[in-house]
Amino acid sequence: DAKTTQPPSMDCAEGRAANLPCNHSTISGNEYVYWYRQIHSQGPQYIIHGLKNNETNEMASLIITEDRKSSTLILPHATLRDTAVYYCIVKRNTGNQFYFGTGTSLTVIP
Amino acid sequence: GAVVSQHPSWVICKSGTSVKIECRSLDFQATTMFWYRQFPKQSLMLMATSNEGSKATYEQGVEKDKFLINHASLTLSTLTVTSAHPEDSSFYICSGGRGRPGELFFGEGSRLTVL
């Protein structure tokens, strides 16, 4: 599975959009981009995933660049409850072995 | 989303004892479940893949005799930490899917402290 690079930490003002970047320059054609988050002392929570088209659900939007070498997770109106570690994972859409990197620790500030 | 429940949420034990952690899928059947370990301020580390009705598959470097995994039914997987030592103190998390690739549901985690 391709390696990902994320900034270790970010801050975001409450109510503003949080844009979390992820670089995956070695991604291959059959690998998807997944985003999970982990609120402190809880199990991770699935957010969204995509292959090459932008995706949106009730939690977030995922923007994948045309060359697929990077992506951005957007939380449109961040709340204090969105404070968590966000993990970007690239893997093929077979099996469910997920290998987590170090993620981005997002702090939403009042 | 689907619900995965772990029990106990936290456990304290003496060094040398064994501890069992249960992972249940409450509203779906999981032929495969996964066990992770997370040390403070670190990321999750995949320990093993638990397969219903067959032996677990362990990640490189994880001692299978130390971390016994049993997946006897489609809704229950157990992790037993045998002869626990203080260095086994960690946050253990399980996950399962409904068969749709990429969509995993995680338990709340079980915090083990070995004295």
mmCIF file of C-alpha atoms in Angstrom:
data_model
loop_
_atom_site.group_PDB
_atom_site.id
_atom_site.type_symbol
_atom_site.label_atom_id
_atom_site.label_comp_id
_atom_site.label_asym_id
_atom_site.label_seq_id
_atom_site.Cartn_x
_atom_site.Cartn_y
_atom_site.Cartn_z
ATOM 1 C CA ASP A 1 0.000 0.000 0.000
ATOM 2 C CA ALA A 2 1.164 3.529 -0.789
ATOM 3 C CA LYS A 3 2.703 5.660 1.930
ATOM 4 C CA THR A 4 0.997 8.857 3.030
ATOM 5 C CA THR A 5 2.343 12.081 4.503
ATOM 6 C CA GLN A 6 0.251 14.338 6.719
ATOM 7 C CA PRO A 7 1.133 17.385 8.816
ATOM 8 C CA PRO A 8 1.439 16.336 12.463
ATOM 9 C CA SER A 9 -0.942 18.987 13.765
ATOM 10 C CA MET A 10 -3.335 21.739 12.725
ATOM 11 C CA ASP A 11 -5.623 24.236 14.392
ATOM 12 C CA CYS A 12 -8.955 25.444 13.111
ATOM 13 C CA ALA A 13 -11.376 28.038 14.434
ATOM 14 C CA GLU A 14 -14.779 26.759 15.400
ATOM 15 C CA GLY A 15 -17.309 27.272 12.619
ATOM 16 C CA ARG A 16 -14.671 27.578 9.931
ATOM 17 C CA ALA A 17 -13.781 24.947 7.364
ATOM 18 C CA ALA A 18 -10.986 22.568 8.323
ATOM 19 C CA ASN A 19 -8.860 21.502 5.373
ATOM 20 C CA LEU A 20 -6.630 18.532 6.111
ATOM 21 C CA PRO A 21 -4.065 17.677 3.437
ATOM 22 C CA CYS A 22 -2.568 14.319 2.615
ATOM 23 C CA ASN A 23 0.218 13.508 0.181
ATOM 24 C CA HIS A 24 0.295 10.100 -1.455
ATOM 25 C CA SER A 25 2.612 10.569 -4.414
ATOM 26 C CA THR A 26 3.223 6.831 -4.881
ATOM 27 C CA ILE A 27 -0.435 5.885 -5.081
ATOM 28 C CA SER A 28 -1.243 3.318 -7.730
ATOM 29 C CA GLY A 29 -4.256 3.164 -9.981
ATOM 30 C CA ASN A 30 -6.245 0.660 -7.967
ATOM 31 C CA GLU A 31 -5.672 2.245 -4.564
ATOM 32 C CA TYR A 32 -8.327 4.217 -2.759
ATOM 33 C CA VAL A 33 -7.902 7.113 -0.345
ATOM 34 C CA TYR A 34 -9.573 6.533 3.017
ATOM 35 C CA TRP A 35 -10.026 8.907 5.924
ATOM 36 C CA TYR A 36 -10.638 7.859 9.496
ATOM 37 C CA ARG A 37 -10.522 9.886 12.672
ATOM 38 C CA GLN A 38 -9.895 9.003 16.284
ATOM 39 C CA ILE A 39 -11.237 11.061 19.103
ATOM 40 C CA HIS A 40 -9.149 10.743 22.237
ATOM 41 C CA SER A 41 -9.419 7.338 23.937
ATOM 42 C CA GLN A 42 -11.972 6.026 21.470
ATOM 43 C CA GLY A 43 -11.823 3.679 18.502
ATOM 44 C CA PRO A 44 -11.364 5.203 15.045
ATOM 45 C CA GLN A 45 -14.368 6.301 13.036
ATOM 46 C CA TYR A 46 -14.758 5.988 9.276
ATOM 47 C CA ILE A 47 -15.242 9.336 7.543
ATOM 48 C CA ILE A 48 -15.070 8.964 3.789
ATOM 49 C CA HIS A 49 -13.176 7.352 0.955
ATOM 50 C CA GLY A 50 -12.683 7.829 -2.775
ATOM 51 C CA LEU A 51 -10.797 6.655 -5.819
ATOM 52 C CA LYS A 52 -10.464 9.647 -8.135
ATOM 53 C CA ASN A 53 -13.683 11.607 -8.058
ATOM 54 C CA ASN A 54 -14.431 14.057 -5.303
ATOM 55 C CA GLU A 55 -16.750 12.643 -2.688
ATOM 56 C CA THR A 56 -19.105 14.199 -0.163
ATOM 57 C CA ASN A 57 -21.156 12.780 2.642
ATOM 58 C CA GLU A 58 -22.824 14.087 5.764
ATOM 59 C CA MET A 59 -19.521 14.312 7.598
ATOM 60 C CA ALA A 60 -17.044 15.692 5.108
ATOM 61 C CA SER A 61 -15.862 16.227 1.558
ATOM 62 C CA LEU A 62 -12.885 14.574 -0.053
ATOM 63 C CA ILE A 63 -11.051 16.378 -2.813
ATOM 64 C CA ILE A 64 -8.564 14.286 -4.792
ATOM 65 C CA THR A 65 -6.214 16.008 -7.226
ATOM 66 C CA GLU A 66 -6.365 15.011 -10.855
ATOM 67 C CA ASP A 67 -3.008 13.212 -10.674
ATOM 68 C CA ARG A 68 -4.207 11.558 -7.439
ATOM 69 C CA LYS A 69 -0.951 12.343 -5.695
ATOM 70 C CA SER A 70 -2.637 14.291 -2.945
ATOM 71 C CA SER A 71 -6.011 14.831 -1.376
ATOM 72 C CA THR A 72 -7.751 17.111 1.087
ATOM 73 C CA LEU A 73 -10.368 16.261 3.640
ATOM 74 C CA ILE A 74 -12.717 19.148 4.272
ATOM 75 C CA LEU A 75 -14.854 19.519 7.362
ATOM 76 C CA PRO A 76 -17.092 22.380 6.222
ATOM 77 C CA HIS A 77 -18.017 23.821 9.620
ATOM 78 C CA ALA A 78 -15.697 22.513 12.286
ATOM 79 C CA THR A 79 -17.041 22.076 15.798
ATOM 80 C CA LEU A 80 -15.239 21.368 19.051
ATOM 81 C CA ARG A 81 -16.312 17.724 18.701
ATOM 82 C CA ASP A 82 -14.220 17.467 15.553
ATOM 83 C CA THR A 83 -11.036 17.723 17.614
ATOM 84 C CA ALA A 84 -9.357 14.400 16.873
ATOM 85 C CA VAL A 85 -6.491 12.711 15.058
ATOM 86 C CA TYR A 86 -7.292 12.322 11.366
ATOM 87 C CA TYR A 87 -5.733 9.476 9.435
ATOM 88 C CA CYS A 88 -5.337 9.348 5.679
ATOM 89 C CA ILE A 89 -4.805 5.795 4.446
ATOM 90 C CA VAL A 90 -4.223 4.588 0.916
ATOM 91 C CA LYS A 91 -5.003 0.998 0.094
ATOM 92 C CA ARG A 92 -6.502 -1.269 -2.470
ATOM 93 C CA ASN A 93 -10.195 -1.900 -2.161
ATOM 94 C CA THR A 94 -9.691 -5.531 -1.216
ATOM 95 C CA GLY A 95 -9.566 -6.871 2.289
ATOM 96 C CA ASN A 96 -9.776 -4.701 5.323
ATOM 97 C CA GLN A 97 -6.251 -4.616 6.733
ATOM 98 C CA PHE A 98 -5.690 -0.946 7.441
ATOM 99 C CA TYR A 99 -2.260 0.292 8.405
ATOM 100 C CA PHE A 100 -2.429 3.610 10.188
ATOM 101 C CA GLY A 101 0.239 6.293 9.895
ATOM 102 C CA THR A 102 0.783 9.067 12.388
ATOM 103 C CA GLY A 103 -2.129 11.217 11.193
ATOM 104 C CA THR A 104 -2.905 14.887 11.786
ATOM 105 C CA SER A 105 -3.984 16.044 15.202
ATOM 106 C CA LEU A 106 -6.694 18.629 14.563
ATOM 107 C CA THR A 107 -7.599 21.008 17.353
ATOM 108 C CA VAL A 108 -10.730 23.071 16.895
ATOM 109 C CA ILE A 109 -10.428 26.291 18.843
ATOM 110 C CA PRO A 110 -13.461 28.099 20.286
ATOM 111 C CA GLY B 1 -23.206 2.738 11.236
ATOM 112 C CA ALA B 2 -22.658 -0.770 12.476
ATOM 113 C CA VAL B 3 -21.786 -1.337 16.105
ATOM 114 C CA VAL B 4 -18.766 -3.108 17.493
ATOM 115 C CA SER B 5 -18.575 -3.505 21.242
ATOM 116 C CA GLN B 6 -15.583 -4.381 23.376
ATOM 117 C CA HIS B 7 -15.477 -5.670 26.908
ATOM 118 C CA PRO B 8 -14.007 -4.799 29.295
ATOM 119 C CA SER B 9 -13.425 -1.102 28.615
ATOM 120 C CA TRP B 10 -10.541 -1.107 31.009
ATOM 121 C CA VAL B 11 -8.795 -3.732 33.060
ATOM 122 C CA ILE B 12 -6.003 -3.750 35.602
ATOM 123 C CA CYS B 13 -4.166 -6.958 36.280
ATOM 124 C CA LYS B 14 -1.080 -8.235 38.012
ATOM 125 C CA SER B 15 2.018 -9.179 36.109
ATOM 126 C CA GLY B 16 1.971 -12.824 35.047
ATOM 127 C CA THR B 17 -1.786 -13.166 34.770
ATOM 128 C CA SER B 18 -3.784 -13.554 31.567
ATOM 129 C CA VAL B 19 -6.448 -11.165 30.397
ATOM 130 C CA LYS B 20 -9.216 -11.784 27.879
ATOM 131 C CA ILE B 21 -10.784 -9.004 25.828
ATOM 132 C CA GLU B 22 -13.990 -9.613 23.923
ATOM 133 C CA CYS B 23 -15.029 -7.975 20.679
ATOM 134 C CA ARG B 24 -18.602 -8.347 19.487
ATOM 135 C CA SER B 25 -20.306 -7.175 16.336
ATOM 136 C CA LEU B 26 -23.769 -6.307 17.606
ATOM 137 C CA ASP B 27 -25.752 -5.829 14.428
ATOM 138 C CA PHE B 28 -23.798 -7.554 11.712
ATOM 139 C CA GLN B 29 -21.837 -10.718 11.103
ATOM 140 C CA ALA B 30 -18.113 -10.408 10.705
ATOM 141 C CA THR B 31 -16.177 -13.231 9.109
ATOM 142 C CA THR B 32 -13.050 -11.191 9.675
ATOM 143 C CA MET B 33 -12.120 -8.951 12.570
ATOM 144 C CA PHE B 34 -8.934 -7.076 13.281
ATOM 145 C CA TRP B 35 -7.030 -6.375 16.470
ATOM 146 C CA TYR B 36 -4.952 -3.265 16.985
ATOM 147 C CA ARG B 37 -2.730 -2.020 19.776
ATOM 148 C CA GLN B 38 -2.066 1.623 20.527
ATOM 149 C CA PHE B 39 0.530 2.974 22.934
ATOM 150 C CA PRO B 40 0.146 6.497 24.371
ATOM 151 C CA LYS B 41 0.645 9.249 21.798
ATOM 152 C CA GLN B 42 1.264 6.706 19.059
ATOM 153 C CA SER B 43 -0.743 5.464 16.129
ATOM 154 C CA LEU B 44 -2.672 2.234 15.907
ATOM 155 C CA MET B 45 -0.657 -0.845 15.085
ATOM 156 C CA LEU B 46 -2.352 -3.781 13.414
ATOM 157 C CA MET B 47 -1.610 -6.909 15.420
ATOM 158 C CA ALA B 48 -3.593 -9.618 13.709
ATOM 159 C CA THR B 49 -6.468 -10.587 11.497
ATOM 160 C CA SER B 50 -9.019 -12.808 13.178
ATOM 161 C CA ASN B 51 -10.770 -15.257 10.864
ATOM 162 C CA GLU B 52 -13.996 -16.960 11.875
ATOM 163 C CA GLY B 53 -13.490 -20.673 12.212
ATOM 164 C CA SER B 54 -9.790 -20.653 11.441
ATOM 165 C CA LYS B 55 -6.476 -19.488 12.796
ATOM 166 C CA ALA B 56 -5.643 -15.832 13.106
ATOM 167 C CA THR B 57 -3.058 -14.228 10.872
ATOM 168 C CA TYR B 58 -0.488 -12.261 12.826
ATOM 169 C CA GLU B 59 1.506 -9.267 11.667
ATOM 170 C CA GLN B 60 5.251 -9.527 11.630
ATOM 171 C CA GLY B 61 6.735 -9.143 15.071
ATOM 172 C CA VAL B 62 3.558 -10.009 16.989
ATOM 173 C CA GLU B 63 3.913 -13.097 19.165
ATOM 174 C CA LYS B 64 1.043 -15.451 18.450
ATOM 175 C CA ASP B 65 1.604 -17.403 21.654
ATOM 176 C CA LYS B 66 1.453 -14.210 23.655
ATOM 177 C CA PHE B 67 -1.655 -12.790 22.032
ATOM 178 C CA LEU B 68 -4.143 -15.599 21.561
ATOM 179 C CA ILE B 69 -7.005 -14.850 19.225
ATOM 180 C CA ASN B 70 -10.172 -16.880 18.944
ATOM 181 C CA HIS B 71 -12.975 -16.174 16.498
ATOM 182 C CA ALA B 72 -15.472 -18.895 17.284
ATOM 183 C CA SER B 73 -18.557 -17.222 15.870
ATOM 184 C CA LEU B 74 -19.490 -14.592 13.330
ATOM 185 C CA THR B 75 -20.144 -12.053 16.063
ATOM 186 C CA LEU B 76 -17.404 -12.682 18.606
ATOM 187 C CA SER B 77 -13.633 -12.500 18.560
ATOM 188 C CA THR B 78 -11.494 -12.649 21.688
ATOM 189 C CA LEU B 79 -7.948 -11.542 22.380
ATOM 190 C CA THR B 80 -6.175 -13.105 25.331
ATOM 191 C CA VAL B 81 -2.978 -11.493 26.529
ATOM 192 C CA THR B 82 -1.147 -14.350 28.211
ATOM 193 C CA SER B 83 1.296 -13.882 31.063
ATOM 194 C CA ALA B 84 0.872 -10.143 30.851
ATOM 195 C CA HIS B 85 3.746 -7.847 31.762
ATOM 196 C CA PRO B 86 3.852 -4.087 32.268
ATOM 197 C CA GLU B 87 5.093 -3.559 28.715
ATOM 198 C CA ASP B 88 1.815 -5.087 27.477
ATOM 199 C CA SER B 89 -0.071 -2.172 28.993
ATOM 200 C CA SER B 90 -1.794 -0.539 26.061
ATOM 201 C CA PHE B 91 -5.068 0.392 24.405
ATOM 202 C CA TYR B 92 -6.393 -2.603 22.456
ATOM 203 C CA ILE B 93 -8.935 -1.964 19.730
ATOM 204 C CA CYS B 94 -10.857 -4.365 17.529
ATOM 205 C CA SER B 95 -12.666 -3.743 14.283
ATOM 206 C CA GLY B 96 -14.864 -5.561 11.843
ATOM 207 C CA GLY B 97 -16.614 -5.028 8.562
ATOM 208 C CA ARG B 98 -19.810 -6.121 6.970
ATOM 209 C CA GLY B 99 -18.042 -7.394 3.921
ATOM 210 C CA ARG B 100 -17.859 -4.097 2.091
ATOM 211 C CA PRO B 101 -14.156 -3.442 1.431
ATOM 212 C CA GLY B 102 -12.771 -0.406 3.167
ATOM 213 C CA GLU B 103 -15.591 0.280 5.555
ATOM 214 C CA LEU B 104 -14.464 -0.803 8.991
ATOM 215 C CA PHE B 105 -16.242 -0.315 12.289
ATOM 216 C CA PHE B 106 -14.145 -0.034 15.397
ATOM 217 C CA GLY B 107 -14.872 -0.915 18.971
ATOM 218 C CA GLU B 108 -14.486 1.575 21.792
ATOM 219 C CA GLY B 109 -11.193 0.068 22.824
ATOM 220 C CA SER B 110 -10.008 -1.719 25.957
ATOM 221 C CA ARG B 111 -7.340 -0.167 28.119
ATOM 222 C CA LEU B 112 -5.084 -2.721 29.775
ATOM 223 C CA THR B 113 -2.827 -1.784 32.658
ATOM 224 C CA VAL B 114 -0.470 -4.440 33.958
ATOM 225 C CA LEU B 115 1.005 -3.748 37.383
#
